[in-house]
Amino acid sequence: MDPGEAARHAAAIHGTDFSKIPEFKDITAASITEHVHAINSNCPDERTKFIFKSLTTHLHNFVRETSLTTEEWMAALDFLKATGQKCTDLRHEFILLSDTLGASSLVTAINNPKPPGCTEGTVLGPFFEEDAHDFQFGESIASEGRGHYMYVEGSILNTKGEPIPGAIIDTWESDGQGKYDNQYENRTGPDCRGRLVSDASGKYAYRAVVPVPYGIPDDGPVAQLLGRLGRHIYRPGHLHVQINAPGYETLITALYFEGDPYLTSDAVFGVRNSLVVKTELINDPNIARSRGFPDPLKPHVLLKQDFVLPTVEEVKALKESSTS
């Protein structure tokens, strides 16, 4: 069997239909982009085909504009390999990469338009977990000794200022050492994270600890990349919140604290001016006792914050008006 016949035989076994594949032989730096577009043109999903056409165009133009060397391209591929190798069930290094390049923040902004007066969204971050315990009104999501006391309270409202009862609130934070529970090797369960439900009047309250600035994991390729770019790895202290309620758009956001030195240089571009909050220091033992703190003689920080959610219909109308 000659090579040509052997190749045709192998193609027949593979089931390749050459009638659907555009022919090309002369691959050059000038022609390769159109060749890739042509061979991808059989994609049955129009959205996927559009995305990969744009991706290919931008990627090829990037290579041309930068005159990328073989060594630089291999370094990039090795970086991506190392990023994947750093991922575990509890750590997603690619999310961290997306965050530090501003891509996560951009995707969030584009996909979450809000009517005026609604709480802004921001990045989810890589430390969200599904295993949070359920808590009752006023209970603590943090075990004793995890940081300085903080009390968080407010209401879940719609755009008319009406309460939203029964809203599911997932909340998580770093402890006083700047670490999330899933960063500890000896983690036995969730801590500094919890799930609660707004009451009949839309109110919520829980005890937590004051989150502090922390660095993203410094033992991986993303932190090394930031070092090469002359950037720091730190995030301002923040409290994550995700709110779900039937008929309303899910809110993924975080609250940042006035006076934090990293507010203007967040490593993952998550800060929004509207999400920077003021707190109050409470030194009254009677108030601390009424809020359930184990040691009422210790001062605690009071954080008051209402969250305003748009309905699914309001967001749909906003998206349609922006594309018309």
mmCIF file of C-alpha atoms in Angstrom:
data_model
loop_
_atom_site.group_PDB
_atom_site.id
_atom_site.type_symbol
_atom_site.label_atom_id
_atom_site.label_comp_id
_atom_site.label_asym_id
_atom_site.label_seq_id
_atom_site.Cartn_x
_atom_site.Cartn_y
_atom_site.Cartn_z
ATOM 1 C CA MET A 1 0.000 0.000 0.000
ATOM 2 C CA ASP A 2 1.496 3.353 -1.058
ATOM 3 C CA PRO A 3 1.538 6.282 1.405
ATOM 4 C CA GLY A 4 -1.360 8.040 -0.300
ATOM 5 C CA GLU A 5 -3.576 4.982 -0.218
ATOM 6 C CA ALA A 6 -2.603 4.279 3.387
ATOM 7 C CA ALA A 7 -3.553 7.822 4.346
ATOM 8 C CA ARG A 8 -6.925 7.576 2.576
ATOM 9 C CA HIS A 9 -7.582 4.276 4.318
ATOM 10 C CA ALA A 10 -6.806 5.811 7.713
ATOM 11 C CA ALA A 11 -9.056 8.810 6.923
ATOM 12 C CA ALA A 12 -11.905 6.464 6.043
ATOM 13 C CA ILE A 13 -11.511 4.719 9.394
ATOM 14 C CA HIS A 14 -11.598 8.066 11.158
ATOM 15 C CA GLY A 15 -14.840 8.941 9.387
ATOM 16 C CA THR A 16 -13.492 12.260 8.110
ATOM 17 C CA ASP A 17 -15.786 13.959 5.557
ATOM 18 C CA PHE A 18 -13.421 15.975 3.377
ATOM 19 C CA SER A 19 -16.311 17.543 1.476
ATOM 20 C CA LYS A 20 -17.006 19.698 4.514
ATOM 21 C CA ILE A 21 -13.412 20.772 5.065
ATOM 22 C CA PRO A 22 -11.982 23.743 3.143
ATOM 23 C CA GLU A 23 -8.763 22.967 1.313
ATOM 24 C CA PHE A 24 -5.562 24.823 2.083
ATOM 25 C CA LYS A 25 -1.930 23.996 1.555
ATOM 26 C CA ASP A 26 0.090 27.198 1.500
ATOM 27 C CA ILE A 27 0.330 28.182 5.172
ATOM 28 C CA THR A 28 2.111 31.497 5.701
ATOM 29 C CA ALA A 29 2.198 34.100 8.465
ATOM 30 C CA ALA A 30 -0.174 36.187 6.354
ATOM 31 C CA SER A 31 -2.645 33.404 5.511
ATOM 32 C CA ILE A 32 -2.850 31.245 8.597
ATOM 33 C CA THR A 33 -5.531 33.301 10.393
ATOM 34 C CA GLU A 34 -8.011 32.922 7.553
ATOM 35 C CA HIS A 35 -7.178 29.227 7.263
ATOM 36 C CA VAL A 36 -8.006 28.706 10.958
ATOM 37 C CA HIS A 37 -11.264 30.629 10.516
ATOM 38 C CA ALA A 38 -12.134 28.488 7.506
ATOM 39 C CA ILE A 39 -11.532 25.126 9.187
ATOM 40 C CA ASN A 40 -13.494 26.272 12.262
ATOM 41 C CA SER A 41 -16.412 27.398 10.073
ATOM 42 C CA ASN A 42 -18.153 24.013 10.382
ATOM 43 C CA CYS A 43 -18.818 24.595 14.074
ATOM 44 C CA PRO A 44 -22.561 23.939 14.540
ATOM 45 C CA ASP A 45 -22.991 26.490 17.316
ATOM 46 C CA GLU A 46 -22.945 30.069 16.009
ATOM 47 C CA ARG A 47 -21.992 31.639 19.338
ATOM 48 C CA THR A 48 -19.050 29.258 19.797
ATOM 49 C CA LYS A 49 -17.938 29.875 16.226
ATOM 50 C CA PHE A 50 -18.115 33.654 16.752
ATOM 51 C CA ILE A 51 -16.154 33.499 20.016
ATOM 52 C CA PHE A 52 -13.359 31.380 18.556
ATOM 53 C CA LYS A 53 -13.145 33.526 15.420
ATOM 54 C CA SER A 54 -12.617 36.590 17.589
ATOM 55 C CA LEU A 55 -10.210 34.726 19.897
ATOM 56 C CA THR A 56 -8.139 33.488 16.965
ATOM 57 C CA THR A 57 -8.033 36.936 15.374
ATOM 58 C CA HIS A 58 -6.876 38.654 18.559
ATOM 59 C CA LEU A 59 -4.384 35.917 19.417
ATOM 60 C CA HIS A 60 -2.782 35.950 15.983
ATOM 61 C CA ASN A 61 -2.705 39.749 15.907
ATOM 62 C CA PHE A 62 -1.062 39.738 19.329
ATOM 63 C CA VAL A 63 1.669 37.400 18.042
ATOM 64 C CA ARG A 64 2.210 39.619 15.006
ATOM 65 C CA GLU A 65 2.141 42.944 16.886
ATOM 66 C CA THR A 66 4.640 41.791 19.496
ATOM 67 C CA SER A 67 6.830 39.768 17.098
ATOM 68 C CA LEU A 68 6.637 37.063 19.731
ATOM 69 C CA THR A 69 9.695 34.833 19.872
ATOM 70 C CA THR A 70 9.592 31.063 20.143
ATOM 71 C CA GLU A 71 11.216 31.302 23.595
ATOM 72 C CA GLU A 72 8.593 33.794 24.796
ATOM 73 C CA TRP A 73 5.745 31.639 23.495
ATOM 74 C CA MET A 74 7.155 28.544 25.192
ATOM 75 C CA ALA A 75 7.536 30.527 28.413
ATOM 76 C CA ALA A 76 3.848 31.447 28.160
ATOM 77 C CA LEU A 77 2.845 27.821 27.603
ATOM 78 C CA ASP A 78 4.990 26.681 30.520
ATOM 79 C CA PHE A 79 3.329 29.350 32.663
ATOM 80 C CA LEU A 80 -0.128 28.049 31.759
ATOM 81 C CA LYS A 81 1.027 24.491 32.459
ATOM 82 C CA ALA A 82 2.283 25.544 35.903
ATOM 83 C CA THR A 83 -0.973 27.406 36.549
ATOM 84 C CA GLY A 84 -2.986 24.265 35.839
ATOM 85 C CA GLN A 85 -0.705 22.137 37.989
ATOM 86 C CA LYS A 86 -1.301 24.477 40.931
ATOM 87 C CA CYS A 87 -5.052 23.951 40.815
ATOM 88 C CA THR A 88 -6.724 21.683 43.362
ATOM 89 C CA ASP A 89 -10.297 21.016 44.472
ATOM 90 C CA LEU A 90 -9.922 23.951 46.888
ATOM 91 C CA ARG A 91 -7.713 26.232 44.815
ATOM 92 C CA HIS A 92 -8.381 27.527 41.301
ATOM 93 C CA GLU A 93 -5.224 29.234 40.093
ATOM 94 C CA PHE A 94 -6.830 30.113 36.756
ATOM 95 C CA ILE A 95 -9.523 32.136 38.538
ATOM 96 C CA LEU A 96 -6.691 33.939 40.307
ATOM 97 C CA LEU A 97 -5.023 34.606 36.949
ATOM 98 C CA SER A 98 -8.278 35.929 35.510
ATOM 99 C CA ASP A 99 -8.749 38.135 38.579
ATOM 100 C CA THR A 100 -5.255 39.646 38.527
ATOM 101 C CA LEU A 101 -5.481 40.437 34.802
ATOM 102 C CA GLY A 102 -8.750 42.302 35.361
ATOM 103 C CA ALA A 103 -10.677 39.857 33.173
ATOM 104 C CA SER A 104 -12.973 38.670 35.978
ATOM 105 C CA SER A 105 -13.843 42.241 36.907
ATOM 106 C CA LEU A 106 -14.557 43.112 33.271
ATOM 107 C CA VAL A 107 -16.780 40.056 32.718
ATOM 108 C CA THR A 108 -18.667 40.894 35.916
ATOM 109 C CA ALA A 109 -19.217 44.512 34.859
ATOM 110 C CA ILE A 110 -20.425 43.589 31.362
ATOM 111 C CA ASN A 111 -22.757 40.817 32.484
ATOM 112 C CA ASN A 112 -24.307 42.508 35.491
ATOM 113 C CA PRO A 113 -25.895 45.820 34.510
ATOM 114 C CA LYS A 114 -27.825 47.372 37.373
ATOM 115 C CA PRO A 115 -30.659 49.876 37.454
ATOM 116 C CA PRO A 116 -29.832 53.075 39.396
ATOM 117 C CA GLY A 117 -29.712 52.593 43.150
ATOM 118 C CA CYS A 118 -28.912 48.872 43.070
ATOM 119 C CA THR A 119 -25.933 47.398 44.879
ATOM 120 C CA GLU A 120 -22.981 46.951 42.539
ATOM 121 C CA GLY A 121 -21.537 43.528 41.933
ATOM 122 C CA THR A 122 -17.901 42.564 41.992
ATOM 123 C CA VAL A 123 -15.691 39.500 41.567
ATOM 124 C CA LEU A 124 -16.595 36.210 43.255
ATOM 125 C CA GLY A 125 -12.969 35.388 44.025
ATOM 126 C CA PRO A 126 -11.438 31.923 44.310
ATOM 127 C CA PHE A 127 -12.401 31.116 47.918
ATOM 128 C CA PHE A 128 -16.168 30.566 47.732
ATOM 129 C CA GLU A 129 -17.297 27.162 49.008
ATOM 130 C CA GLU A 130 -20.668 25.388 48.916
ATOM 131 C CA ASP A 131 -20.299 23.781 52.351
ATOM 132 C CA ALA A 132 -21.208 26.802 54.492
ATOM 133 C CA HIS A 133 -23.346 26.076 57.556
ATOM 134 C CA ASP A 134 -26.781 27.615 58.018
ATOM 135 C CA PHE A 135 -27.022 30.282 60.718
ATOM 136 C CA GLN A 136 -29.892 31.991 62.463
ATOM 137 C CA PHE A 137 -30.411 35.735 62.827
ATOM 138 C CA GLY A 138 -27.591 37.255 64.901
ATOM 139 C CA GLU A 139 -25.417 34.131 65.143
ATOM 140 C CA SER A 140 -21.697 34.081 64.418
ATOM 141 C CA ILE A 141 -20.174 32.740 61.193
ATOM 142 C CA ALA A 142 -16.720 32.784 62.834
ATOM 143 C CA SER A 143 -15.493 30.645 65.686
ATOM 144 C CA GLU A 144 -14.052 32.367 68.738
ATOM 145 C CA GLY A 145 -10.506 33.643 68.386
ATOM 146 C CA ARG A 146 -10.528 34.102 64.620
ATOM 147 C CA GLY A 147 -10.186 37.893 64.779
ATOM 148 C CA HIS A 148 -11.602 41.150 66.138
ATOM 149 C CA TYR A 149 -15.336 41.107 66.682
ATOM 150 C CA MET A 150 -17.635 42.564 64.008
ATOM 151 C CA TYR A 151 -21.424 42.805 63.845
ATOM 152 C CA VAL A 152 -23.071 43.075 60.429
ATOM 153 C CA GLU A 153 -26.678 44.117 59.962
ATOM 154 C CA GLY A 154 -28.984 45.637 57.386
ATOM 155 C CA SER A 155 -31.861 44.908 55.041
ATOM 156 C CA ILE A 156 -32.387 43.246 51.676
ATOM 157 C CA LEU A 157 -34.520 45.558 49.549
ATOM 158 C CA ASN A 158 -35.897 45.860 46.037
ATOM 159 C CA THR A 159 -35.599 48.958 43.839
ATOM 160 C CA LYS A 160 -38.812 50.361 45.335
ATOM 161 C CA GLY A 161 -37.340 50.213 48.823
ATOM 162 C CA GLU A 162 -39.550 47.294 49.784
ATOM 163 C CA PRO A 163 -38.116 44.445 51.907
ATOM 164 C CA ILE A 164 -37.287 41.080 50.382
ATOM 165 C CA PRO A 165 -38.030 38.386 52.971
ATOM 166 C CA GLY A 166 -36.519 34.933 52.643
ATOM 167 C CA ALA A 167 -33.472 36.046 50.666
ATOM 168 C CA ILE A 168 -30.619 33.542 50.994
ATOM 169 C CA ILE A 169 -27.411 35.280 52.028
ATOM 170 C CA ASP A 170 -24.086 33.507 51.612
ATOM 171 C CA THR A 171 -21.242 35.370 53.268
ATOM 172 C CA TRP A 172 -17.544 34.548 53.674
ATOM 173 C CA GLU A 173 -14.365 36.320 54.695
ATOM 174 C CA SER A 174 -10.746 35.954 55.668
ATOM 175 C CA ASP A 175 -9.909 35.734 59.351
ATOM 176 C CA GLY A 176 -7.750 38.088 61.394
ATOM 177 C CA GLN A 177 -4.639 36.452 59.937
ATOM 178 C CA GLY A 178 -5.718 37.234 56.395
ATOM 179 C CA LYS A 179 -6.543 33.619 55.529
ATOM 180 C CA TYR A 180 -9.705 31.861 54.420
ATOM 181 C CA ASP A 181 -10.623 28.584 56.067
ATOM 182 C CA ASN A 182 -9.858 26.610 52.901
ATOM 183 C CA GLN A 183 -6.267 27.870 52.944
ATOM 184 C CA TYR A 184 -5.524 25.923 56.115
ATOM 185 C CA GLU A 185 -4.197 22.390 55.602
ATOM 186 C CA ASN A 186 -5.914 21.151 58.765
ATOM 187 C CA ARG A 187 -9.358 22.467 57.739
ATOM 188 C CA THR A 188 -12.054 20.311 59.322
ATOM 189 C CA GLY A 189 -15.052 22.340 58.207
ATOM 190 C CA PRO A 190 -16.282 25.793 57.233
ATOM 191 C CA ASP A 191 -15.333 28.805 59.341
ATOM 192 C CA CYS A 192 -15.682 32.530 58.728
ATOM 193 C CA ARG A 193 -18.396 31.658 56.236
ATOM 194 C CA GLY A 194 -22.086 30.994 56.602
ATOM 195 C CA ARG A 195 -25.560 31.069 55.103
ATOM 196 C CA LEU A 196 -28.572 32.869 56.551
ATOM 197 C CA VAL A 197 -31.985 34.076 55.457
ATOM 198 C CA SER A 198 -33.494 37.553 55.676
ATOM 199 C CA ASP A 199 -36.465 37.728 58.060
ATOM 200 C CA ALA A 200 -40.065 38.704 57.323
ATOM 201 C CA SER A 201 -39.101 42.392 57.242
ATOM 202 C CA GLY A 202 -36.112 41.791 54.955
ATOM 203 C CA LYS A 203 -33.592 42.291 57.760
ATOM 204 C CA TYR A 204 -30.478 40.263 58.449
ATOM 205 C CA ALA A 205 -27.779 40.287 61.120
ATOM 206 C CA TYR A 206 -24.795 38.150 62.027
ATOM 207 C CA ARG A 207 -21.551 38.196 63.968
ATOM 208 C CA ALA A 208 -18.239 37.929 62.132
ATOM 209 C CA VAL A 209 -14.669 39.145 62.459
ATOM 210 C CA VAL A 210 -12.959 42.159 60.951
ATOM 211 C CA PRO A 211 -11.308 41.042 57.686
ATOM 212 C CA VAL A 212 -7.798 42.367 57.126
ATOM 213 C CA PRO A 213 -5.691 42.955 53.985
ATOM 214 C CA TYR A 214 -4.047 39.809 52.691
ATOM 215 C CA GLY A 215 -1.891 38.641 49.836
ATOM 216 C CA ILE A 216 -3.108 36.279 47.182
ATOM 217 C CA PRO A 217 -1.331 32.878 47.409
ATOM 218 C CA ASP A 218 2.354 33.674 46.931
ATOM 219 C CA ASP A 219 3.528 30.148 46.131
ATOM 220 C CA GLY A 220 2.147 29.937 42.616
ATOM 221 C CA PRO A 221 2.823 31.180 39.086
ATOM 222 C CA VAL A 222 0.285 34.023 39.313
ATOM 223 C CA ALA A 223 2.084 35.670 42.244
ATOM 224 C CA GLN A 224 5.387 35.198 40.417
ATOM 225 C CA LEU A 225 3.902 36.922 37.383
ATOM 226 C CA LEU A 226 2.819 39.912 39.459
ATOM 227 C CA GLY A 227 6.348 40.168 40.812
ATOM 228 C CA ARG A 228 7.757 40.302 37.293
ATOM 229 C CA LEU A 229 5.234 43.016 36.456
ATOM 230 C CA GLY A 230 6.329 45.092 39.440
ATOM 231 C CA ARG A 231 2.990 44.687 41.218
ATOM 232 C CA HIS A 232 2.152 43.779 44.812
ATOM 233 C CA ILE A 233 -0.030 40.770 45.629
ATOM 234 C CA TYR A 234 -2.311 42.345 48.247
ATOM 235 C CA ARG A 235 -6.043 42.817 48.506
ATOM 236 C CA PRO A 236 -7.820 45.218 50.865
ATOM 237 C CA GLY A 237 -9.802 43.595 53.648
ATOM 238 C CA HIS A 238 -13.321 42.752 52.495
ATOM 239 C CA LEU A 239 -16.478 40.835 53.302
ATOM 240 C CA HIS A 240 -17.982 38.687 50.536
ATOM 241 C CA VAL A 241 -21.748 38.491 50.090
ATOM 242 C CA GLN A 242 -23.900 36.542 47.648
ATOM 243 C CA ILE A 243 -27.683 36.995 47.748
ATOM 244 C CA ASN A 244 -30.329 34.880 46.031
ATOM 245 C CA ALA A 245 -34.063 35.530 46.068
ATOM 246 C CA PRO A 246 -36.807 34.186 43.763
ATOM 247 C CA GLY A 247 -37.583 36.649 40.972
ATOM 248 C CA TYR A 248 -34.468 38.724 41.592
ATOM 249 C CA GLU A 249 -31.050 38.822 39.968
ATOM 250 C CA THR A 250 -28.404 37.068 42.041
ATOM 251 C CA LEU A 251 -26.035 39.561 43.623
ATOM 252 C CA ILE A 252 -22.353 38.688 44.027
ATOM 253 C CA THR A 253 -20.527 41.495 45.770
ATOM 254 C CA ALA A 254 -18.109 42.433 48.548
ATOM 255 C CA LEU A 255 -17.794 45.262 51.043
ATOM 256 C CA TYR A 256 -14.515 47.116 51.498
ATOM 257 C CA PHE A 257 -13.535 49.279 54.434
ATOM 258 C CA GLU A 258 -12.802 52.972 54.394
ATOM 259 C CA GLY A 259 -9.178 53.746 55.230
ATOM 260 C CA ASP A 260 -7.725 50.476 53.968
ATOM 261 C CA PRO A 261 -4.342 51.262 52.336
ATOM 262 C CA TYR A 262 -4.960 48.830 49.465
ATOM 263 C CA LEU A 263 -8.284 50.277 48.290
ATOM 264 C CA THR A 264 -6.689 51.996 45.303
ATOM 265 C CA SER A 265 -4.420 49.144 44.190
ATOM 266 C CA ASP A 266 -6.406 45.942 44.759
ATOM 267 C CA ALA A 267 -4.496 43.074 43.126
ATOM 268 C CA VAL A 268 -7.688 41.701 41.545
ATOM 269 C CA PHE A 269 -9.452 44.994 40.680
ATOM 270 C CA GLY A 270 -12.495 44.209 42.806
ATOM 271 C CA VAL A 271 -13.026 47.539 44.598
ATOM 272 C CA ARG A 272 -15.947 49.774 43.590
ATOM 273 C CA ASN A 273 -16.430 53.180 45.199
ATOM 274 C CA SER A 274 -20.029 52.353 46.088
ATOM 275 C CA LEU A 275 -18.882 49.260 47.996
ATOM 276 C CA VAL A 276 -16.503 51.116 50.331
ATOM 277 C CA VAL A 277 -18.230 51.331 53.701
ATOM 278 C CA LYS A 278 -17.797 53.123 57.002
ATOM 279 C CA THR A 279 -17.889 51.253 60.285
ATOM 280 C CA GLU A 280 -18.427 52.264 63.901
ATOM 281 C CA LEU A 281 -16.423 51.065 66.902
ATOM 282 C CA ILE A 282 -18.700 49.959 69.767
ATOM 283 C CA ASN A 283 -17.252 49.899 73.291
ATOM 284 C CA ASP A 284 -20.498 49.366 75.223
ATOM 285 C CA PRO A 285 -20.461 45.925 76.957
ATOM 286 C CA ASN A 286 -24.246 45.936 77.201
ATOM 287 C CA ILE A 287 -24.607 46.273 73.440
ATOM 288 C CA ALA A 288 -21.954 43.606 72.887
ATOM 289 C CA ARG A 289 -23.778 41.313 75.304
ATOM 290 C CA SER A 290 -27.128 41.884 73.572
ATOM 291 C CA ARG A 291 -25.531 40.942 70.261
ATOM 292 C CA GLY A 292 -24.233 37.677 71.660
ATOM 293 C CA PHE A 293 -20.481 38.237 71.705
ATOM 294 C CA PRO A 294 -18.814 35.740 74.092
ATOM 295 C CA ASP A 295 -16.604 38.428 75.634
ATOM 296 C CA PRO A 296 -18.705 41.593 75.941
ATOM 297 C CA LEU A 297 -15.761 43.538 77.384
ATOM 298 C CA LYS A 298 -14.057 43.447 74.004
ATOM 299 C CA PRO A 299 -14.985 46.265 71.599
ATOM 300 C CA HIS A 300 -16.573 45.318 68.312
ATOM 301 C CA VAL A 301 -16.999 46.946 64.923
ATOM 302 C CA LEU A 302 -20.501 47.662 63.664
ATOM 303 C CA LEU A 303 -21.115 47.437 59.930
ATOM 304 C CA LYS A 304 -24.513 48.536 58.654
ATOM 305 C CA GLN A 305 -25.290 47.825 55.023
ATOM 306 C CA ASP A 306 -28.463 47.479 52.998
ATOM 307 C CA PHE A 307 -28.414 45.545 49.728
ATOM 308 C CA VAL A 308 -30.721 46.527 46.852
ATOM 309 C CA LEU A 309 -31.583 43.844 44.291
ATOM 310 C CA PRO A 310 -33.209 44.367 40.872
ATOM 311 C CA THR A 311 -35.798 41.949 39.569
ATOM 312 C CA VAL A 312 -35.001 39.618 36.695
ATOM 313 C CA GLU A 313 -37.431 41.630 34.537
ATOM 314 C CA GLU A 314 -35.722 44.938 35.386
ATOM 315 C CA VAL A 315 -32.336 43.616 34.343
ATOM 316 C CA LYS A 316 -33.761 42.039 31.194
ATOM 317 C CA ALA A 317 -35.312 45.359 30.176
ATOM 318 C CA LEU A 318 -32.029 47.159 30.887
ATOM 319 C CA LYS A 319 -30.075 44.730 28.695
ATOM 320 C CA GLU A 320 -32.597 44.994 25.877
ATOM 321 C CA SER A 321 -32.531 48.789 25.951
ATOM 322 C CA SER A 322 -28.743 48.827 25.797
ATOM 323 C CA THR A 323 -28.671 46.651 22.659
ATOM 324 C CA SER A 324 -31.531 48.338 20.807
#
